[in-house]
mmCIF file of C-alpha atoms and ligand atoms in Angstrom:
data_model
loop_
_atom_site.group_PDB
_atom_site.id
_atom_site.type_symbol
_atom_site.label_atom_id
_atom_site.label_comp_id
_atom_site.label_asym_id
_atom_site.label_seq_id
_atom_site.Cartn_x
_atom_site.Cartn_y
_atom_site.Cartn_z
ATOM 1 C CA MET K 1 1.526 0.824 -10.581
ATOM 2 C CA ASN K 2 1.058 1.337 -14.296
ATOM 3 C CA ASP K 3 4.639 2.659 -14.396
ATOM 4 C CA LEU K 4 6.030 -0.693 -13.278
ATOM 5 C CA SER K 5 6.401 -3.754 -15.483
ATOM 6 C CA ARG K 6 5.977 -7.262 -14.117
ATOM 7 C CA GLU K 7 9.768 -7.696 -14.343
ATOM 8 C CA GLU K 8 10.350 -4.525 -12.302
ATOM 9 C CA ILE K 9 7.898 -5.690 -9.631
ATOM 10 C CA GLU K 10 9.678 -9.053 -9.487
ATOM 11 C CA LYS K 11 13.050 -7.299 -9.219
ATOM 12 C CA ILE K 12 11.883 -5.128 -6.285
ATOM 13 C CA ILE K 13 10.556 -8.240 -4.542
ATOM 14 C CA TYR K 14 13.832 -10.059 -5.251
ATOM 15 C CA TYR K 15 15.950 -7.262 -3.742
ATOM 16 C CA ALA K 16 13.553 -6.884 -0.804
ATOM 17 C CA ALA K 17 13.995 -10.595 -0.053
ATOM 18 C CA LYS K 18 17.777 -10.114 -0.055
ATOM 19 C CA LEU K 19 17.353 -7.175 2.309
ATOM 20 C CA GLU K 20 14.952 -8.925 4.682
ATOM 21 C CA PRO K 21 17.624 -10.511 6.916
ATOM 22 C CA LEU K 22 19.507 -7.193 6.894
ATOM 23 C CA SER K 23 16.546 -5.032 7.896
ATOM 24 C CA GLY K 24 16.261 -6.149 11.518
ATOM 25 C CA LYS K 25 16.076 -3.605 14.285
ATOM 26 C CA GLY K 26 19.567 -2.204 14.873
ATOM 27 C CA SER K 27 20.778 -3.175 11.374
ATOM 28 C CA LYS K 28 22.788 -0.571 9.509
ATOM 29 C CA LEU K 29 24.065 -0.835 5.945
ATOM 30 C CA ASP K 30 26.030 1.785 4.028
ATOM 31 C CA ILE K 31 24.267 1.569 0.666
ATOM 32 C CA CYS K 32 22.809 5.096 0.914
ATOM 33 C CA LYS K 33 25.532 6.659 3.068
ATOM 34 C CA GLY K 34 25.584 10.448 2.656
ATOM 35 C CA GLU K 35 22.155 10.565 0.995
ATOM 36 C CA ILE K 36 19.056 12.267 2.382
ATOM 37 C CA LEU K 37 15.379 11.377 2.093
ATOM 38 C CA ILE K 38 12.749 13.998 2.895
ATOM 39 C CA THR K 39 9.263 12.754 3.687
ATOM 40 C CA ALA K 40 6.659 15.407 2.816
ATOM 41 C CA PHE K 41 3.247 14.182 3.929
ATOM 42 C CA PHE K 42 0.350 16.569 3.429
ATOM 43 C CA GLU K 43 -1.968 13.918 4.869
ATOM 44 C CA PRO K 44 -1.615 11.888 8.106
ATOM 45 C CA SER K 45 0.400 8.670 8.244
ATOM 46 C CA THR K 46 1.842 6.276 10.794
ATOM 47 C CA ARG K 47 3.249 3.366 8.797
ATOM 48 C CA THR K 48 4.292 4.869 5.477
ATOM 49 C CA VAL K 49 6.187 7.821 6.884
ATOM 50 C CA THR K 50 7.971 5.921 9.646
ATOM 51 C CA SER K 51 8.833 2.932 7.479
ATOM 52 C CA PHE K 52 10.313 5.129 4.739
ATOM 53 C CA GLU K 53 12.416 6.955 7.307
ATOM 54 C CA THR K 54 13.500 3.736 9.052
ATOM 55 C CA ALA K 55 14.279 2.196 5.659
ATOM 56 C CA MET K 56 16.556 5.130 4.790
ATOM 57 C CA HIS K 57 18.315 4.990 8.168
ATOM 58 C CA THR K 58 18.831 1.248 7.783
ATOM 59 C CA LEU K 59 20.402 1.837 4.370
ATOM 60 C CA GLY K 60 22.886 4.183 6.062
ATOM 61 C CA GLY K 61 21.297 7.398 4.791
ATOM 62 C CA ASP K 62 19.495 10.189 6.623
ATOM 63 C CA ALA K 63 15.814 11.082 6.702
ATOM 64 C CA GLN K 64 14.176 14.415 7.462
ATOM 65 C CA ARG K 65 10.460 14.797 8.070
ATOM 66 C CA PHE K 66 8.740 17.913 6.723
ATOM 67 C CA ASN K 67 6.100 19.167 9.169
ATOM 68 C CA GLN K 68 3.294 21.024 7.466
ATOM 69 C CA GLU K 69 1.929 22.373 10.767
ATOM 70 C CA THR K 70 5.099 24.298 11.650
ATOM 71 C CA SER K 71 6.026 25.199 8.072
ATOM 72 C CA SER K 72 5.669 28.337 5.969
ATOM 73 C CA MET K 73 2.603 26.757 4.390
ATOM 74 C CA LYS K 74 0.924 28.365 7.414
ATOM 75 C CA LYS K 75 1.918 31.699 5.827
ATOM 76 C CA GLY K 76 0.306 30.736 2.542
ATOM 77 C CA GLU K 77 3.188 29.031 0.704
ATOM 78 C CA THR K 78 1.938 26.587 -1.915
ATOM 79 C CA LYS K 79 2.623 22.859 -1.821
ATOM 80 C CA LYS K 80 4.439 23.141 -5.149
ATOM 81 C CA ASP K 81 6.868 25.803 -3.873
ATOM 82 C CA THR K 82 7.270 23.776 -0.683
ATOM 83 C CA VAL K 83 8.233 20.670 -2.658
ATOM 84 C CA LYS K 84 10.622 22.667 -4.894
ATOM 85 C CA THR K 85 12.246 24.054 -1.729
ATOM 86 C CA LEU K 86 12.579 20.634 -0.072
ATOM 87 C CA GLU K 87 14.214 19.342 -3.230
ATOM 88 C CA GLN K 88 17.186 21.647 -2.532
ATOM 89 C CA TYR K 89 17.992 19.731 0.662
ATOM 90 C CA CYS K 90 17.670 16.099 -0.333
ATOM 91 C CA ASP K 91 18.461 13.335 -2.813
ATOM 92 C CA ILE K 92 14.989 11.797 -2.846
ATOM 93 C CA LEU K 93 11.462 12.714 -1.767
ATOM 94 C CA ALA K 94 8.553 10.575 -0.581
ATOM 95 C CA ILE K 95 5.324 12.553 -0.886
ATOM 96 C CA ARG K 96 1.748 11.927 0.222
ATOM 97 C CA ASP K 97 -1.018 14.293 -0.762
ATOM 98 C CA ILE K 98 -4.782 14.445 -0.730
ATOM 99 C CA GLU K 99 -5.161 15.302 -4.448
ATOM 100 C CA PRO K 100 -5.297 12.381 -6.887
ATOM 101 C CA ARG K 101 -2.271 12.378 -9.259
ATOM 102 C CA SER K 102 -0.700 15.384 -7.494
ATOM 103 C CA VAL K 103 2.502 13.475 -6.655
ATOM 104 C CA GLU K 104 3.050 12.942 -10.363
ATOM 105 C CA LYS K 105 2.842 16.731 -10.854
ATOM 106 C CA TYR K 106 5.340 17.403 -8.068
ATOM 107 C CA ALA K 107 7.667 14.822 -9.611
ATOM 108 C CA SER K 108 7.641 16.647 -12.939
ATOM 109 C CA SER K 109 8.559 19.935 -11.245
ATOM 110 C CA VAL K 110 11.714 18.692 -9.479
ATOM 111 C CA THR K 111 14.907 16.886 -10.474
ATOM 112 C CA VAL K 112 15.238 14.395 -7.586
ATOM 113 C CA PRO K 113 13.333 11.095 -7.643
ATOM 114 C CA VAL K 114 9.870 11.299 -6.091
ATOM 115 C CA ILE K 115 8.059 8.320 -4.584
ATOM 116 C CA ASN K 116 4.278 8.310 -4.422
ATOM 117 C CA ALA K 117 3.408 7.585 -0.784
ATOM 118 C CA GLY K 118 -0.342 7.832 -1.483
ATOM 119 C CA ASP K 119 -2.174 10.378 -3.622
ATOM 120 C CA GLY K 120 -5.726 10.877 -2.465
ATOM 121 C CA VAL K 121 -8.212 8.334 -3.781
ATOM 122 C CA ASN K 122 -5.859 7.384 -6.587
ATOM 123 C CA GLU K 123 -3.010 5.019 -5.650
ATOM 124 C CA HIS K 124 -0.634 3.744 -3.000
ATOM 125 C CA PRO K 125 1.922 1.808 -5.065
ATOM 126 C CA THR K 126 4.558 1.137 -2.385
ATOM 127 C CA GLN K 127 1.821 -0.384 -0.209
ATOM 128 C CA THR K 128 0.986 -2.718 -3.072
ATOM 129 C CA LEU K 129 4.611 -3.721 -3.517
ATOM 130 C CA TYR K 130 4.832 -4.970 0.039
ATOM 131 C CA ASP K 131 1.357 -6.518 -0.167
ATOM 132 C CA MET K 132 2.648 -8.446 -3.193
ATOM 133 C CA TYR K 133 5.844 -9.300 -1.332
ATOM 134 C CA THR K 134 3.746 -10.764 1.493
ATOM 135 C CA ILE K 135 1.577 -12.772 -0.914
ATOM 136 C CA ARG K 136 4.646 -14.029 -2.819
ATOM 137 C CA LYS K 137 6.353 -15.041 0.421
ATOM 138 C CA HIS K 138 3.332 -17.043 1.588
ATOM 139 C CA PHE K 139 2.328 -18.759 -1.662
ATOM 140 C CA GLY K 140 5.669 -18.763 -3.482
ATOM 141 C CA ARG K 141 3.988 -17.169 -6.498
ATOM 142 C CA LEU K 142 1.971 -14.169 -7.655
ATOM 143 C CA THR K 143 0.026 -16.083 -10.321
ATOM 144 C CA ASN K 144 -3.166 -18.170 -10.376
ATOM 145 C CA LEU K 145 -4.506 -16.786 -7.105
ATOM 146 C CA LYS K 146 -7.999 -15.888 -5.995
ATOM 147 C CA ILE K 147 -8.060 -12.582 -4.168
ATOM 148 C CA ALA K 148 -11.163 -11.190 -2.452
ATOM 149 C CA ILE K 149 -10.949 -7.459 -1.779
ATOM 150 C CA ILE K 150 -13.662 -6.470 0.636
ATOM 151 C CA GLY K 151 -15.345 -3.220 1.572
ATOM 152 C CA GLY K 152 -15.197 0.435 0.674
ATOM 153 C CA LEU K 153 -13.542 0.094 -2.723
ATOM 154 C CA LYS K 154 -14.650 3.477 -4.004
ATOM 155 C CA TYR K 155 -12.100 5.502 -2.038
ATOM 156 C CA TYR K 156 -9.442 2.944 -1.089
ATOM 157 C CA ARG K 157 -6.134 3.612 -2.826
ATOM 158 C CA PRO K 158 -4.250 0.445 -1.701
ATOM 159 C CA SER K 159 -6.799 -1.765 -3.459
ATOM 160 C CA ASN K 160 -6.673 0.371 -6.614
ATOM 161 C CA SER K 161 -2.933 -0.230 -6.853
ATOM 162 C CA LEU K 162 -3.206 -3.896 -5.889
ATOM 163 C CA ILE K 163 -5.730 -4.576 -8.651
ATOM 164 C CA ILE K 164 -3.364 -3.035 -11.222
ATOM 165 C CA GLY K 165 -0.365 -4.934 -9.817
ATOM 166 C CA LEU K 166 -2.016 -8.355 -9.674
ATOM 167 C CA ASN K 167 -3.330 -7.993 -13.209
ATOM 168 C CA LYS K 168 0.275 -8.065 -14.464
ATOM 169 C CA PHE K 169 0.525 -11.729 -13.345
ATOM 170 C CA GLU K 170 -1.385 -14.433 -15.210
ATOM 171 C CA GLY K 171 -4.276 -16.425 -13.872
ATOM 172 C CA ASN K 172 -5.280 -14.153 -11.002
ATOM 173 C CA LYS K 173 -8.962 -13.725 -10.237
ATOM 174 C CA ILE K 174 -9.768 -10.629 -8.207
ATOM 175 C CA PHE K 175 -13.198 -10.367 -6.585
ATOM 176 C CA GLY K 176 -14.197 -6.898 -5.407
ATOM 177 C CA ILE K 177 -16.918 -7.406 -2.790
ATOM 178 C CA CYS K 178 -18.625 -4.233 -1.664
ATOM 179 C CA PRO K 179 -21.895 -2.676 -0.576
ATOM 180 C CA ALA K 180 -23.893 -0.730 -3.203
ATOM 181 C CA GLY K 181 -22.449 2.758 -3.497
ATOM 182 C CA MET K 182 -18.858 1.712 -2.711
ATOM 183 C CA GLU K 183 -18.003 0.172 -6.098
ATOM 184 C CA LEU K 184 -14.499 0.426 -7.565
ATOM 185 C CA ALA K 185 -13.851 3.445 -9.800
ATOM 186 C CA ASN K 186 -13.948 2.473 -13.478
ATOM 187 C CA GLN K 187 -10.338 3.421 -14.256
ATOM 188 C CA PHE K 188 -9.025 0.654 -11.969
ATOM 189 C CA ARG K 189 -11.067 -2.187 -13.489
ATOM 190 C CA ASN K 190 -9.247 -4.736 -15.630
ATOM 191 C CA ASP K 191 -9.485 -8.272 -17.036
ATOM 192 C CA SER K 192 -8.684 -9.954 -13.713
ATOM 193 C CA TYR K 193 -11.375 -8.050 -11.819
ATOM 194 C CA GLN K 194 -14.995 -8.903 -11.184
ATOM 195 C CA GLU K 195 -17.283 -7.159 -8.740
ATOM 196 C CA ILE K 196 -19.908 -8.508 -6.375
ATOM 197 C CA VAL K 197 -22.152 -5.728 -5.082
ATOM 198 C CA MET K 198 -24.135 -7.130 -2.213
ATOM 199 C CA ASN K 199 -25.763 -6.939 1.166
ATOM 200 C CA MET K 200 -22.673 -7.292 3.348
ATOM 201 C CA SER K 201 -24.509 -9.364 5.948
ATOM 202 C CA GLN K 202 -24.187 -12.231 3.391
ATOM 203 C CA LEU K 203 -20.410 -11.876 3.163
ATOM 204 C CA ASN K 204 -19.481 -15.171 4.853
ATOM 205 C CA MET K 205 -21.700 -17.123 2.468
ATOM 206 C CA VAL K 206 -20.061 -15.504 -0.570
ATOM 207 C CA LEU K 207 -16.533 -16.061 0.751
ATOM 208 C CA GLU K 208 -17.299 -19.692 1.484
ATOM 209 C CA LYS K 209 -18.249 -20.100 -2.162
ATOM 210 C CA ILE K 210 -15.246 -18.216 -3.613
ATOM 211 C CA LYS K 211 -12.647 -19.919 -1.376
ATOM 212 C CA PRO K 212 -10.139 -17.075 -1.756
ATOM 213 C CA ASP K 213 -6.407 -17.532 -1.252
ATOM 214 C CA VAL K 214 -6.082 -13.940 -0.141
ATOM 215 C CA VAL K 215 -8.647 -11.822 1.676
ATOM 216 C CA TYR K 216 -7.808 -8.132 1.563
ATOM 217 C CA VAL K 217 -9.897 -6.089 3.969
ATOM 218 C CA THR K 218 -10.284 -2.387 3.271
ATOM 219 C CA ARG K 219 -11.294 0.404 5.600
ATOM 220 C CA LEU K 220 -14.260 2.616 4.824
ATOM 221 C CA LYS K 221 -12.397 5.882 4.175
ATOM 222 C CA LYS K 222 -14.771 8.215 5.965
ATOM 223 C CA GLU K 223 -12.356 11.105 5.480
ATOM 224 C CA TYR K 224 -13.035 10.965 1.724
ATOM 225 C CA MET K 225 -16.753 10.187 1.788
ATOM 226 C CA LEU K 226 -19.268 12.743 0.575
ATOM 227 C CA PRO K 227 -21.626 14.394 3.106
ATOM 228 C CA THR K 228 -24.447 12.449 1.408
ATOM 229 C CA GLU K 229 -22.693 9.111 2.070
ATOM 230 C CA ASP K 230 -23.558 7.988 5.589
ATOM 231 C CA PRO K 231 -21.004 5.368 6.762
ATOM 232 C CA LYS K 232 -23.805 3.529 8.581
ATOM 233 C CA ASN K 233 -25.277 2.570 5.209
ATOM 234 C CA TYR K 234 -22.089 0.763 4.134
ATOM 235 C CA PHE K 235 -21.242 -1.093 7.332
ATOM 236 C CA TYR K 236 -19.381 -4.433 7.156
ATOM 237 C CA THR K 237 -17.190 -6.324 9.544
ATOM 238 C CA ILE K 238 -14.904 -9.346 9.378
ATOM 239 C CA ASN K 239 -14.798 -11.404 12.540
ATOM 240 C CA LYS K 240 -14.091 -14.906 13.770
ATOM 241 C CA SER K 241 -17.161 -16.304 11.992
ATOM 242 C CA THR K 242 -15.681 -15.069 8.696
ATOM 243 C CA MET K 243 -12.358 -16.758 9.435
ATOM 244 C CA ASP K 244 -14.265 -20.022 9.977
ATOM 245 C CA VAL K 245 -15.360 -20.112 6.317
ATOM 246 C CA LEU K 246 -11.943 -19.274 4.809
ATOM 247 C CA PRO K 247 -9.583 -21.952 3.457
ATOM 248 C CA LYS K 248 -6.888 -23.236 5.819
ATOM 249 C CA ASN K 249 -4.043 -21.946 3.650
ATOM 250 C CA SER K 250 -5.554 -18.529 2.987
ATOM 251 C CA ILE K 251 -4.158 -15.279 4.360
ATOM 252 C CA LEU K 252 -5.898 -12.106 5.436
ATOM 253 C CA LEU K 253 -4.225 -8.785 4.678
ATOM 254 C CA HIS K 254 -5.101 -5.271 5.809
ATOM 255 C CA ALA K 255 -3.088 -2.147 5.008
ATOM 256 C CA LEU K 256 -4.092 -0.616 8.360
ATOM 257 C CA PRO K 257 -5.178 1.543 10.099
ATOM 258 C CA ARG K 258 -8.278 -0.469 10.954
ATOM 259 C CA THR K 259 -11.493 0.690 12.495
ATOM 260 C CA THR K 260 -14.660 -1.425 12.745
ATOM 261 C CA GLU K 261 -14.209 -3.441 9.531
ATOM 262 C CA LEU K 262 -11.909 -5.996 11.171
ATOM 263 C CA SER K 263 -12.648 -7.282 14.648
ATOM 264 C CA THR K 264 -9.702 -7.770 16.995
ATOM 265 C CA ASP K 265 -11.030 -11.269 17.743
ATOM 266 C CA VAL K 266 -9.314 -12.454 14.518
ATOM 267 C CA ASP K 267 -5.853 -11.257 15.516
ATOM 268 C CA SER K 268 -4.714 -14.540 17.043
ATOM 269 C CA ASP K 269 -5.624 -16.489 13.878
ATOM 270 C CA PRO K 270 -2.318 -17.353 12.116
ATOM 271 C CA ARG K 271 -3.918 -16.580 8.754
ATOM 272 C CA VAL K 272 -4.225 -12.920 9.769
ATOM 273 C CA VAL K 273 -0.795 -11.666 8.752
ATOM 274 C CA MET K 274 -1.294 -7.904 8.656
ATOM 275 C CA PHE K 275 1.464 -7.088 11.130
ATOM 276 C CA LYS K 276 3.939 -9.277 9.216
ATOM 277 C CA GLN K 277 2.714 -7.452 6.116
ATOM 278 C CA ILE K 278 3.511 -4.107 7.777
ATOM 279 C CA ARG K 279 6.942 -5.401 8.763
ATOM 280 C CA HIS K 280 7.633 -6.168 5.089
ATOM 281 C CA SER K 281 7.139 -2.493 4.294
ATOM 282 C CA LEU K 282 10.636 -1.938 5.631
ATOM 283 C CA GLN K 283 12.649 -4.152 3.290
ATOM 284 C CA VAL K 284 10.440 -3.328 0.303
ATOM 285 C CA ARG K 285 10.873 0.407 0.866
ATOM 286 C CA MET K 286 14.614 -0.132 1.377
ATOM 287 C CA ALA K 287 14.741 -1.816 -2.026
ATOM 288 C CA ILE K 288 12.742 1.001 -3.628
ATOM 289 C CA LEU K 289 14.916 3.761 -2.111
ATOM 290 C CA ALA K 290 18.157 2.016 -3.060
ATOM 291 C CA LEU K 291 16.975 1.416 -6.634
ATOM 292 C CA PHE K 292 15.685 4.982 -7.100
ATOM 293 C CA LEU K 293 19.041 6.268 -5.833
ATOM 294 C CA GLY K 294 20.954 4.162 -8.344
ATOM 295 C CA HIS K 295 22.344 1.461 -6.044
ATOM 296 C CA LYS K 296 21.366 -1.601 -8.048
ATOM 297 C CA ASP K 297 24.935 -2.938 -8.097
ATOM 298 C CA GLU K 298 25.180 -2.733 -4.298
ATOM 299 C CA LEU K 299 21.869 -4.605 -4.001
ATOM 300 C CA GLU K 300 23.197 -7.265 -6.384
ATOM 301 C CA ARG K 301 26.301 -7.691 -4.248
ATOM 302 C CA LEU K 302 24.336 -8.346 -1.014
HETATM 303 N N1 CP F 401 -0.999 1.642 5.242
HETATM 304 C C1 CP F 401 -0.759 2.962 5.355
HETATM 305 O O1 CP F 401 -0.547 3.681 4.376
HETATM 306 O O2 CP F 401 -0.765 3.431 6.632
HETATM 307 P P1 CP F 401 -0.508 4.944 7.044
HETATM 308 O O3 CP F 401 -1.658 5.760 6.499
HETATM 309 O O4 CP F 401 -0.469 4.936 8.539
HETATM 310 O O5 CP F 401 0.790 5.378 6.434
#
């Protein structure tokens, strides 16, 4: 997210809004006709991989999914050689990897544009762009908001990126609320951010006091936790009683997948907009792909 200026974020959101009515199921544009995206995910994904591929199809291009399990990586080929090989077959790559900042390294070793689709415990910038799109659509602004980010902040890349993104807009107050041991890594802290380390059984009381506009629930990323970090010691859950203390015009976001941190009993609350949020991944990723592939003029003409 540090690579993007406020103006660039606003531009992506602007083009995504133009694309929204054109990104319905069955829609087909010809903006990226003849161009190929390869998704190379060295870590599991449901939403990011399928939305990138659907976005490319909707733009009229093609998408190929690299499958690590059936690839020559099983014969010992390195990820770097794999990426340099995939580059030969496509116009753009979307890569997810387990190593922080690895996508940046792949990008410097190839000539096609590379999109970071999540790099370990570091960042998930395209997630943040559609989180911001969702916030902007609801409130009509990305400034002067109170955002409570709850949970396992230590290993959660979407919140790292969101904190950087929201700090580019004035007046935002970001509250990181987490159990001791799950604090945000220092490199993601900024002027907009303050942290409340607490006993998570008191969460509703704290939220009632903050009155956040946006509640962003994170998952405890057990897959990244150290053997000495027992998930039981960091347990938290948002349920209907939490919704009862939130302002009427607030929204609750979650990048998904969810586990125990968000009870399904909140799903019918209209403030819980996580599936709309996921839907916005499509037009935001369409905008990103089209821009990276040099189709700004076509986006302008929409
Ligand atoms: N939000 C998100 O990145 O989901 P996936 O891991 O399923 O792609």
